[in-house]
Short mmCIF file of C-alpha atoms and ligand atoms in Angstrom, two decimals:
data_model
loop_
_atom_site.label_atom_id
_atom_site.label_comp_id
_atom_site.label_asym_id
_atom_site.label_seq_id
_atom_site.Cartn_x
_atom_site.Cartn_y
_atom_site.Cartn_z
CA MET A 226 7.87 109.80 87.80
CA ALA A 227 8.06 107.31 90.70
CA LYS A 228 6.21 104.66 88.67
CA GLY A 229 9.38 104.02 86.79
CA LEU A 230 11.03 102.79 89.89
CA PHE A 231 8.92 99.81 90.29
CA PRO A 232 8.44 96.65 88.05
CA VAL A 233 4.76 97.01 88.19
CA GLU A 234 4.05 93.89 85.93
CA LYS A 235 6.03 91.70 88.26
CA LEU A 236 4.72 93.29 91.36
CA GLN A 237 1.12 92.72 90.27
CA SER A 238 1.49 88.94 90.36
CA LEU A 239 2.70 88.87 94.01
CA GLU A 240 0.39 88.48 96.98
CA THR A 241 0.07 91.78 98.81
CA PRO A 242 0.97 93.36 101.15
CA PHE A 243 4.79 92.93 100.90
CA TYR A 244 7.96 94.84 101.16
CA TYR A 245 9.97 95.66 97.87
CA TYR A 246 13.55 96.51 98.31
CA ASP A 247 15.37 98.42 95.62
CA THR A 248 18.76 96.61 96.00
CA GLU A 249 20.38 99.05 93.57
CA LEU A 250 19.67 102.00 95.67
CA LEU A 251 20.81 100.09 98.94
CA ARG A 252 24.29 99.43 97.19
CA LYS A 253 24.37 103.01 95.98
CA THR A 254 23.71 104.24 99.50
CA LEU A 255 26.28 101.98 100.98
CA ARG A 256 28.99 103.03 98.44
CA THR A 257 28.17 106.70 99.37
CA ILE A 258 28.57 105.79 103.17
CA ASN A 259 31.80 104.11 102.61
CA ASP A 260 33.20 107.01 100.38
CA GLU A 261 32.33 109.94 102.75
CA ALA A 262 33.25 107.88 105.94
CA HIS A 263 36.72 106.76 104.55
CA LYS A 264 37.55 110.35 103.83
CA HIS A 265 38.21 110.50 107.56
CA GLU A 266 40.94 108.52 109.32
CA GLY A 267 39.66 106.21 112.02
CA PHE A 268 35.98 106.33 111.06
CA VAL A 269 34.27 103.09 111.44
CA VAL A 270 30.70 102.51 110.37
CA HIS A 271 28.33 99.82 111.76
CA TYR A 272 24.66 99.00 110.79
CA ALA A 273 22.01 99.04 113.33
CA VAL A 274 20.51 95.82 112.73
CA LYS A 275 17.05 96.75 114.49
CA ALA A 276 16.26 98.86 111.46
CA ASN A 277 15.92 95.83 109.33
CA ALA A 278 17.13 92.47 109.79
CA ASN A 279 15.83 90.85 106.65
CA PRO A 280 18.62 88.23 105.92
CA LYS A 281 19.12 89.55 102.25
CA ILE A 282 19.42 93.10 103.28
CA LEU A 283 21.97 92.16 106.04
CA ARG A 284 23.98 90.15 103.54
CA ILE A 285 24.25 93.14 101.14
CA ILE A 286 25.25 95.39 104.11
CA ARG A 287 27.79 92.90 105.28
CA GLU A 288 29.33 92.69 101.77
CA ALA A 289 29.85 96.59 101.87
CA GLY A 290 32.06 96.00 104.97
CA LEU A 291 29.90 97.55 107.62
CA GLY A 292 29.89 96.24 111.17
CA ALA A 293 26.67 95.19 112.99
CA ASP A 294 25.26 97.02 115.92
CA CYS A 295 22.93 94.69 117.77
CA VAL A 296 20.51 95.32 120.65
CA SER A 297 19.61 91.73 121.48
CA GLY A 298 20.84 88.17 121.33
CA GLY A 299 18.64 87.46 118.40
CA GLU A 300 20.20 90.27 116.50
CA ILE A 301 23.65 88.92 117.24
CA GLU A 302 22.39 85.60 115.98
CA ALA A 303 21.11 87.15 112.76
CA SER A 304 24.29 88.94 112.15
CA ILE A 305 26.52 85.92 112.62
CA LYS A 306 24.09 83.92 110.28
CA ALA A 307 24.53 86.85 107.66
CA GLY A 308 28.42 86.67 107.87
CA PHE A 309 29.29 89.61 109.93
CA PRO A 310 32.65 88.81 111.48
CA HIS A 311 32.63 88.57 115.30
CA GLU A 312 35.08 91.52 115.69
CA LYS A 313 32.80 93.80 113.96
CA ILE A 314 29.73 93.01 116.10
CA VAL A 315 28.80 95.63 118.96
CA TYR A 316 26.09 94.89 121.40
CA ALA A 317 24.10 97.72 123.25
CA GLY A 318 20.91 97.53 125.17
CA VAL A 319 19.59 98.63 128.48
CA GLY A 320 18.49 95.19 129.60
CA LYS A 321 20.85 92.52 128.47
CA SER A 322 19.89 88.86 129.90
CA ASP A 323 22.30 86.32 130.84
CA TRP A 324 21.96 84.22 127.71
CA GLU A 325 22.53 87.13 125.42
CA ILE A 326 25.66 88.18 127.40
CA ASN A 327 26.89 84.64 127.06
CA LEU A 328 26.27 84.55 123.37
CA GLY A 329 28.36 87.77 122.91
CA LEU A 330 31.11 86.21 125.06
CA ASP A 331 31.07 82.97 123.24
CA ASN A 332 31.20 84.78 119.84
CA ASP A 333 34.06 87.03 121.15
CA ILE A 334 32.15 90.17 119.89
CA PHE A 335 34.07 93.49 119.61
CA CYS A 336 32.31 95.34 122.40
CA PHE A 337 29.45 95.28 124.85
CA ASN A 338 28.02 98.72 125.25
CA VAL A 339 27.25 98.79 128.97
CA GLU A 340 24.35 100.90 130.47
CA SER A 341 24.66 100.36 134.27
CA ILE A 342 27.23 99.16 137.03
CA PRO A 343 24.99 96.13 137.91
CA GLU A 344 25.23 95.15 134.21
CA LEU A 345 28.94 95.58 134.29
CA GLU A 346 29.27 93.32 137.21
CA VAL A 347 27.06 90.53 135.51
CA ILE A 348 29.14 90.70 132.47
CA ASN A 349 32.43 90.42 134.56
CA GLU A 350 30.90 87.45 136.31
CA LEU A 351 29.90 85.65 133.21
CA ALA A 352 32.99 86.36 131.51
CA ALA A 353 34.89 84.99 134.56
CA ALA A 354 33.01 81.77 134.34
CA LYS A 355 34.32 81.32 130.87
CA GLY A 356 38.01 82.56 131.52
CA LYS A 357 37.50 85.54 129.22
CA VAL A 358 37.88 89.32 129.38
CA ALA A 359 35.07 91.14 127.85
CA ARG A 360 35.62 94.45 126.01
CA VAL A 361 33.07 96.99 127.19
CA ALA A 362 32.23 100.63 126.47
CA PHE A 363 30.17 102.83 128.57
CA ARG A 364 26.91 104.19 127.19
CA LEU A 365 26.88 107.73 128.55
CA ASN A 366 23.65 109.78 128.64
CA PRO A 367 25.02 113.11 127.25
CA ASN A 368 21.95 114.99 128.09
CA VAL A 369 21.68 116.44 124.56
CA GLY A 370 18.27 116.83 123.12
CA ALA A 371 17.56 115.97 119.40
CA HIS A 372 14.96 117.86 117.43
CA THR A 373 12.93 114.70 116.58
CA HIS A 374 9.90 113.04 117.85
CA ALA A 375 9.74 112.66 121.66
CA ASN A 376 9.41 108.97 121.42
CA ILE A 377 12.58 108.46 119.50
CA THR A 378 14.87 110.84 121.75
CA THR A 379 17.26 108.74 123.72
CA GLY A 380 19.93 111.21 125.00
CA LEU A 381 18.12 113.10 127.56
CA ALA A 382 18.54 112.76 131.36
CA GLU A 383 14.98 111.86 131.63
CA ASN A 384 15.33 108.83 129.26
CA LYS A 385 16.03 105.40 130.48
CA PHE A 386 19.18 104.91 128.39
CA GLY A 387 22.93 105.11 129.42
CA ILE A 388 24.77 106.02 132.49
CA ALA A 389 24.56 109.61 133.89
CA MET A 390 27.87 111.67 132.74
CA GLN A 391 28.68 112.73 136.29
CA ASP A 392 29.08 108.83 136.96
CA MET A 393 31.57 108.30 134.21
CA LEU A 394 34.68 108.30 136.30
CA THR A 395 33.16 105.90 138.91
CA VAL A 396 32.18 103.29 136.27
CA ILE A 397 35.49 103.41 134.53
CA THR A 398 37.20 103.10 138.04
CA GLU A 399 34.91 100.19 138.73
CA ALA A 400 35.77 98.37 135.60
CA GLU A 401 39.48 98.84 136.10
CA ARG A 402 38.73 96.96 139.63
CA LEU A 403 37.07 93.95 137.77
CA PRO A 404 39.41 91.52 136.20
CA ASN A 405 37.24 90.19 133.53
CA VAL A 406 36.07 93.43 131.73
CA ARG A 407 38.23 95.81 130.04
CA CYS A 408 36.88 99.32 129.23
CA VAL A 409 37.82 100.24 125.63
CA GLY A 410 35.27 103.00 124.75
CA LEU A 411 32.52 105.46 125.37
CA HIS A 412 29.27 105.13 123.54
CA PHE A 413 26.58 107.61 122.90
CA HIS A 414 23.21 107.71 121.00
CA ILE A 415 21.12 110.66 121.04
CA GLY A 416 18.03 109.75 119.09
CA SER A 417 16.60 108.95 115.66
CA GLN A 418 15.48 110.74 112.47
CA ILE A 419 17.73 113.75 113.21
CA LEU A 420 18.11 116.12 110.31
CA ASP A 421 19.77 119.16 112.13
CA MET A 422 23.58 118.77 112.06
CA GLY A 423 23.52 121.17 115.12
CA ASP A 424 22.25 118.31 117.14
CA PHE A 425 25.30 116.21 116.33
CA GLU A 426 27.51 119.12 117.00
CA ALA A 427 26.03 119.47 120.44
CA LEU A 428 26.99 115.81 120.96
CA CYS A 429 30.52 116.45 119.64
CA ASN A 430 30.93 119.44 122.06
CA ARG A 431 29.69 117.14 124.88
CA VAL A 432 32.03 114.19 123.93
CA ASN A 433 34.97 116.72 123.83
CA GLU A 434 34.22 118.02 127.43
CA LEU A 435 34.17 114.49 128.71
CA GLN A 436 37.35 113.51 127.00
CA ASP A 437 38.99 116.60 128.49
CA GLU A 438 37.98 115.39 131.85
CA LEU A 439 39.22 111.86 131.36
CA GLU A 440 42.41 113.35 130.20
CA ARG A 441 42.78 115.23 133.45
CA HIS A 442 42.63 111.72 135.03
CA ARG A 443 45.09 110.29 132.62
CA ILE A 444 42.48 107.95 131.00
CA ARG A 445 42.20 107.40 127.33
CA VAL A 446 39.80 105.03 125.75
CA GLU A 447 40.45 103.19 122.49
CA HIS A 448 37.34 104.42 120.66
CA ILE A 449 34.47 106.78 120.75
CA ASN A 450 30.98 105.35 119.43
CA VAL A 451 28.49 108.20 118.72
CA GLY A 452 25.68 105.86 117.73
CA GLY A 453 23.27 106.56 114.69
CA GLY A 454 20.33 108.77 114.33
CA LEU A 455 20.72 110.43 110.89
CA GLY A 456 17.39 111.04 109.42
CA VAL A 457 16.10 110.60 105.96
CA ASP A 458 13.81 112.85 103.92
CA TYR A 459 10.34 111.08 104.08
CA GLY A 460 8.70 113.81 102.15
CA HIS A 461 10.83 113.35 99.00
CA PRO A 462 11.99 109.76 98.61
CA ASN A 463 12.43 110.32 94.89
CA ARG A 464 14.34 113.60 95.07
CA VAL A 465 16.37 112.71 98.07
CA PRO A 466 16.87 108.91 97.86
CA ILE A 467 20.34 109.20 99.63
CA PRO A 468 20.64 111.14 103.01
CA ASP A 469 23.30 113.70 103.25
CA PHE A 470 26.25 111.43 104.63
CA LYS A 471 28.91 113.98 103.47
CA ALA A 472 27.43 116.75 105.79
CA TYR A 473 27.00 114.00 108.50
CA PHE A 474 30.51 112.57 108.58
CA ASP A 475 32.03 116.18 107.90
CA THR A 476 30.26 117.34 111.03
CA TYR A 477 32.05 114.84 113.24
CA ALA A 478 35.27 115.33 111.39
CA ARG A 479 35.16 119.03 112.18
CA LYS A 480 33.77 119.04 115.69
CA LEU A 481 34.77 115.97 117.44
CA LYS A 482 38.34 115.90 118.62
CA LEU A 483 39.80 112.42 118.33
CA ARG A 484 42.88 111.70 120.61
CA ASN A 485 45.87 110.00 119.04
CA GLY A 486 45.09 106.60 117.79
CA GLN A 487 41.37 106.65 118.63
CA THR A 488 38.76 105.47 116.24
CA LEU A 489 35.27 106.96 115.73
CA HIS A 490 32.51 104.43 115.38
CA PHE A 491 28.94 105.14 114.13
CA GLU A 492 25.74 103.05 114.25
CA LEU A 493 23.58 103.97 111.35
CA GLY A 494 20.08 102.25 110.84
CA ARG A 495 17.48 104.40 109.20
CA ALA A 496 19.71 106.23 106.91
CA VAL A 497 21.06 103.05 105.51
CA VAL A 498 17.83 101.23 104.60
CA ALA A 499 14.80 103.49 104.86
CA GLN A 500 14.71 104.79 101.34
CA CYS A 501 15.26 101.47 99.59
CA GLY A 502 12.14 99.93 101.00
CA SER A 503 8.49 100.29 100.04
CA LEU A 504 5.38 98.61 101.44
CA ILE A 505 3.33 97.48 98.49
CA THR A 506 -0.43 97.08 99.12
CA ARG A 507 -3.60 96.91 97.06
CA THR A 508 -6.67 98.89 97.21
CA LEU A 509 -9.55 96.95 98.40
CA TYR A 510 -12.36 99.22 98.56
CA ILE A 511 -13.19 102.81 98.12
CA LYS A 512 -15.53 104.08 100.63
CA GLU A 513 -17.31 107.38 100.19
CA GLY A 514 -17.81 108.81 103.73
CA ALA A 515 -20.08 111.92 104.31
CA LEU A 516 -17.01 114.15 104.52
CA LYS A 517 -14.16 112.23 102.73
CA LYS A 518 -13.11 109.35 100.73
CA PHE A 519 -11.43 106.50 102.45
CA ALA A 520 -8.85 104.17 100.30
CA ILE A 521 -9.09 100.89 102.31
CA VAL A 522 -6.00 98.89 101.61
CA ASP A 523 -4.89 95.47 102.47
CA ALA A 524 -1.84 96.50 104.46
CA GLY A 525 -2.34 97.53 108.05
CA PHE A 526 -0.30 98.77 111.04
CA THR A 527 0.80 95.23 111.47
CA ASP A 528 2.82 95.56 108.40
CA LEU A 529 4.04 99.05 108.97
CA ILE A 530 3.43 100.57 112.48
CA ARG A 531 5.33 104.00 112.28
CA PRO A 532 2.26 106.05 111.37
CA ALA A 533 0.35 104.64 114.21
CA LEU A 534 3.20 104.70 116.72
CA TYR A 535 4.96 107.96 115.87
CA GLN A 536 2.33 109.79 113.72
CA ALA A 537 4.98 109.35 111.14
CA TYR A 538 4.49 110.38 107.57
CA HIS A 539 5.18 108.24 104.63
CA LYS A 540 4.63 109.36 101.11
CA ILE A 541 2.17 107.16 99.35
CA GLU A 542 2.00 106.72 95.51
CA ASN A 543 -0.44 104.90 93.08
CA ILE A 544 1.78 102.89 90.92
CA THR A 545 -0.75 101.64 88.61
CA SER A 546 -2.78 104.70 87.83
CA GLU A 547 -2.27 107.87 85.78
CA GLU A 548 -5.56 109.30 86.55
CA ALA A 549 -6.15 112.78 88.05
CA PRO A 550 -5.18 112.93 91.76
CA GLU A 551 -7.94 112.89 94.48
CA ALA A 552 -7.83 113.28 98.16
CA TYR A 553 -8.17 110.05 100.28
CA ASP A 554 -7.61 108.80 103.76
CA VAL A 555 -5.51 105.71 103.29
CA VAL A 556 -6.54 103.26 105.87
CA GLY A 557 -5.81 99.58 106.76
CA PRO A 558 -8.09 96.60 107.76
CA ILE A 559 -7.01 96.34 111.43
CA CYS A 560 -9.86 96.95 114.21
CA GLU A 561 -8.12 99.90 115.69
CA SER A 562 -8.88 103.58 114.87
CA THR A 563 -5.05 104.24 114.68
CA ASP A 564 -4.78 101.97 111.72
CA VAL A 565 -4.36 104.90 109.25
CA PHE A 566 -1.49 105.39 106.93
CA ALA A 567 -2.42 109.07 105.98
CA LYS A 568 -5.25 111.50 106.09
CA GLN A 569 -6.47 113.59 103.31
CA ILE A 570 -3.44 113.01 100.89
CA ASP A 571 -3.61 113.42 97.04
CA ILE A 572 -2.87 110.28 95.11
CA ASN A 573 -3.72 109.36 91.49
CA ARG A 574 -7.49 108.28 91.48
CA THR A 575 -7.59 104.69 92.90
CA LYS A 576 -9.90 101.84 92.44
CA ARG A 577 -10.01 98.19 93.58
CA GLY A 578 -6.94 96.19 92.71
CA ASP A 579 -4.52 99.23 92.25
CA LEU A 580 -1.14 98.93 93.74
CA LEU A 581 -0.05 101.58 96.12
CA ALA A 582 3.44 101.94 97.37
CA ILE A 583 4.07 103.40 100.83
CA ARG A 584 7.61 104.77 100.52
CA SER A 585 10.54 105.14 102.71
CA ALA A 586 9.43 101.97 104.48
CA GLY A 587 12.80 100.15 104.60
CA ALA A 588 13.64 100.98 108.16
CA TYR A 589 11.56 100.08 111.18
CA GLY A 590 8.95 98.57 108.77
CA GLU A 591 9.21 94.79 108.04
CA ILE A 592 11.19 94.38 111.32
CA MET A 593 8.44 95.81 113.41
CA ALA A 594 5.63 93.67 111.74
CA SER A 595 3.22 91.91 114.16
CA GLN A 596 0.63 89.16 113.70
CA TYR A 597 -2.20 91.02 115.50
CA ASN A 598 -5.63 90.02 114.30
CA CYS A 599 -3.92 86.69 113.28
CA ARG A 600 -2.63 88.30 110.28
CA LYS A 601 0.39 86.92 108.12
CA LEU A 602 3.65 88.64 108.39
CA PRO A 603 4.59 90.45 105.07
CA SER A 604 7.22 89.08 102.66
CA GLY A 605 10.18 91.01 101.35
CA TYR A 606 11.28 90.83 97.89
CA MET A 607 14.56 92.02 96.41
CA SER A 608 14.47 94.05 93.11
CA ASP A 609 17.29 92.10 91.74
CA GLU A 610 15.66 88.77 92.45
CA LEU A 611 12.44 89.38 90.79
C1 PLP B 68 18.43 102.62 117.16
C2 PLP B 68 19.91 102.56 117.60
C3 PLP B 68 20.67 103.14 116.52
C4 PLP B 68 20.26 103.45 115.07
O1 PLP B 68 19.56 104.51 115.05
P1 PLP B 68 19.06 105.01 113.61
O2 PLP B 68 18.25 106.23 113.96
O3 PLP B 68 18.17 104.04 112.93
O4 PLP B 68 20.35 105.34 112.82
C5 PLP B 68 22.03 103.07 116.95
N1 PLP B 68 22.61 102.82 117.97
C6 PLP B 68 21.86 102.49 119.03
C7 PLP B 68 22.26 102.24 120.40
C8 PLP B 68 20.39 102.32 118.90
O5 PLP B 68 19.58 101.98 119.78
#
């Protein structure tokens, strides 16, 4: 029963809506990641900070030894503040501004994942001004589809991300010409919420082909970075609280041919933090419509935007009622028709004041909160601090 997972009495006294993080589950997830990744030589795991940058979450992840994968200067700052060592910070992003590049240079980060030649030239120029040599990896668009929502595929030729594969040799040659950058790796990321290992296999095959081509030109990079994207079971947060990291890392170990001395880097976001977080909200009103019943709650898409943005499913549980289930549309208070968490789902009969847990909300939840409608940002509470 899910209710046992929540310290309901303590949660009752907090102002809703808020995020609740099960730090025990987070630590267990991180142990599993380390155990499964370290079975394979040369595997290095980073955490994609954009999934959740709550300082306490970041600190727990840093303590587990993961690196930080950042997509903005703000994330680099958050990572440094959380104690991530500079040599474990990587920085990707299709539009890096000068101050962000300078921040990365000043902090001697491990690597810039570069997405175009103009960007490479700017990094070279800014590094020259500081008398530094920036380590760069090229983000290549592998034109590999992923069986996931169209808004979260990133590795197709039509997407804005990365450099086209056929330009790989040109950009590497260009980097050799520029004195203040050094190409150390290749970077890929095909999308998010991927559960079909065949998609990662397709990426491995593509990386192998590209490495063969580099070999023909006597080029060898130090590392390959395959991004993140491993999905979680949104339907069964209780039954499958920890994603299948074994299958994930084993797929790469089996299919991706690392060259001598190469390291293989991963950037996992969702799979690390999604299941440990729940958005806790209170039922405000039950409205009996002509056709159905609405449970109107005090959280809205300003607190968790995934259902509105990607039609994402999140399991919802009433953690304060044992009454027989009834069907509801669970909706928020925002003045937008998309402010709906779920339609016609069965939850234990709810009344004003009940606490509902919107599950699997640890990734792309709190971090995407907004103040639309002049709402307050939700707080985040850790289970071991209540
Ligand atoms: C978003 C992102 C990730 C993490 O993706 P998840 O699906 O959360 O694992 C990793 N790398 C890059 C470059 C990203 O943009």
